[in-house]
């Protein structure tokens, strides 16, 4: 094994015997009443929800991400999409402007709306094609073909969201190069 190879492990320290026994005893201890049982279940769900929210905000463990966002392939796709600007993320605000302009009863406005609509759709389609081609090239370099199932659809869906509203939150700045390992 070389020095730069990743060390195998579980990524967290092993619990002490005292902690493990205490946890086991706590699990074995049954609540006395139904109300106590419900309270413990509510606390357990609340802690799990906090961990999931922290993972979506980029502060927590990736193991608590939703299944669709988990794994190294999805992390690469998120970083690939988040490091570039795309026309699709601005499409919704542009379409709102087009909608407002379409209410103006002026022949010039109708022409402008038609050209804006056409340009928006064509540029979005071309930009998404460029995104998918580049992403496939990057995925082919880093992963086996069987591992990348659904990655391009995930990328297209993520690229249509405004950067500010994306979950999990972007962890890479625009223009920043991709990490070497995922």
C-alpha positions in Angstrom: 0.0 0.0 0.0 1.4 3.4 -0.9 1.5 6.5 1.3 -1.0 8.5 -0.9 -3.6 5.7 -1.0 -6.7 6.2 1.3 -6.6 4.3 4.6 -9.4 1.9 5.1 -11.7 2.4 8.0 -15.1 3.4 9.2 -14.4 7.1 9.5 -15.2 7.4 13.2 -13.6 6.3 16.5 -14.7 3.1 18.1 -17.0 3.5 21.2 -15.5 2.6 24.5 -16.8 -0.5 26.3 -18.6 1.7 28.9 -20.4 3.7 26.2 -21.4 0.5 24.3 -22.8 -1.2 27.4 -24.7 2.0 28.4 -26.3 2.2 24.9 -27.2 -1.5 24.9 -28.8 -1.2 28.4 -30.7 1.9 27.3 -32.1 0.0 24.3 -33.1 -3.0 26.5 -34.9 -0.7 29.0 -38.5 -0.6 27.9 -40.6 2.5 28.5 -43.1 2.2 31.2 -46.0 3.9 29.5 -47.2 4.5 26.0 -46.7 8.2 26.5 -43.1 7.6 27.4 -42.7 5.4 24.3 -44.2 8.1 22.1 -41.9 10.7 23.6 -38.8 8.6 22.9 -39.9 7.9 19.4 -40.5 11.6 18.8 -37.0 12.5 20.1 -35.5 9.8 17.9 -37.2 11.2 14.8 -36.3 14.7 15.7 -32.6 13.8 16.0 -32.7 12.0 12.7 -34.4 15.0 11.0 -31.7 17.4 12.4 -29.0 15.1 11.0 -30.7 15.0 7.6 -31.1 18.8 7.5 -27.5 19.3 8.5 -26.4 16.9 5.7 -28.5 18.9 3.2 -27.0 22.1 4.4 -23.5 20.8 3.9 -22.7 20.6 7.6 -23.4 17.0 8.4 -22.5 13.5 7.4 -23.3 12.4 3.8 -24.8 9.2 5.2 -27.9 11.2 6.2 -28.5 12.5 2.7 -31.6 11.3 0.8 -30.8 8.1 -1.3 -30.9 10.1 -4.5 -28.1 12.4 -3.4 -25.8 9.8 -1.8 -22.6 8.5 -3.1 -19.4 9.6 -4.8 -21.0 9.8 -8.3 -23.7 12.2 -7.1 -21.1 14.3 -5.3 -19.1 14.6 -8.5 -22.3 15.5 -10.5 -23.2 18.2 -7.9 -19.8 19.7 -8.0 -19.7 19.6 -11.8 -23.0 21.4 -12.1 -22.3 23.9 -9.2 -19.0 25.0 -10.6 -20.5 26.4 -13.8 -23.2 28.9 -14.7 -26.0 27.5 -16.8 -28.8 29.1 -18.8 -31.3 26.7 -17.3 -30.9 28.1 -13.8 -31.9 31.5 -15.0 -34.7 30.2 -17.2 -37.5 30.6 -14.7 -36.8 34.3 -14.1 -36.5 34.9 -17.8 -39.8 33.1 -18.5 -41.5 35.4 -15.9 -40.2 38.4 -17.8 -41.5 36.9 -21.0 -44.9 36.3 -19.4 -45.1 39.9 -18.3 -44.1 41.1 -21.7 -46.7 38.9 -23.4 -49.5 40.9 -21.7 -48.5 44.1 -23.6 -50.7 44.5 -26.7 -48.1 46.0 -29.0 -46.8 44.4 -32.2 -43.2 45.1 -31.2 -43.7 43.5 -27.8 -45.1 40.4 -29.5 -42.0 40.2 -31.7 -39.7 40.6 -28.7 -41.6 37.9 -26.7 -41.3 35.5 -29.6 -37.5 36.1 -30.0 -36.9 36.0 -26.3 -38.9 32.7 -26.0 -37.0 31.1 -28.9 -33.6 32.3 -27.8 -34.2 31.1 -24.2 -35.4 27.6 -25.2 -32.6 27.1 -27.8 -29.8 28.4 -25.5 -31.1 26.2 -22.6 -31.2 23.1 -24.8 -27.7 23.8 -26.2 -26.3 24.5 -22.7 -27.8 21.3 -21.3 -26.3 19.3 -24.1 -23.0 20.8 -23.4 -23.4 20.0 -19.7 -24.3 16.4 -20.4 -21.5 15.8 -22.9 -18.9 17.3 -20.5 -20.3 15.4 -17.5 -20.3 12.1 -19.3 -16.7 12.6 -20.3 -15.8 13.3 -16.7 -17.7 10.4 -15.4 -16.1 8.1 -17.9 -12.7 9.1 -16.7 -13.5 8.5 -13.0 -16.1 5.8 -12.7 -17.1 2.4 -14.1 -20.1 2.6 -16.5 -22.4 0.7 -14.1 -21.9 3.2 -11.3 -23.1 6.2 -13.3 -26.7 5.3 -13.8 -29.1 8.3 -13.6 -26.2 10.8 -13.2 -27.1 12.8 -16.3 -30.7 13.2 -15.3 -29.6 14.2 -11.8 -27.3 16.8 -13.4 -30.0 18.3 -15.7 -32.5 18.5 -12.8 -29.9 20.2 -10.5 -28.9 22.6 -13.2 -32.4 23.9 -13.6 -32.6 25.1 -10.0 -31.3 28.5 -8.9 -28.0 28.0 -7.2 -29.3 29.5 -4.0 -32.2 27.0 -3.7 -30.2 23.8 -4.5 -30.2 21.1 -1.9 -27.7 19.7 -0.9 -26.1 23.1 -0.8 -23.2 23.8 -3.3 -19.9 23.2 -1.6 -17.8 24.4 -4.6 -17.4 27.9 -5.9 -18.1 28.8 -9.5 -15.0 28.3 -11.7 -13.2 26.2 -9.1 -11.6 23.0 -10.4 -13.1 19.6 -9.4 -11.5 17.5 -6.6 -9.1 14.7 -7.6 -11.1 12.0 -5.7 -14.7 11.4 -5.0 
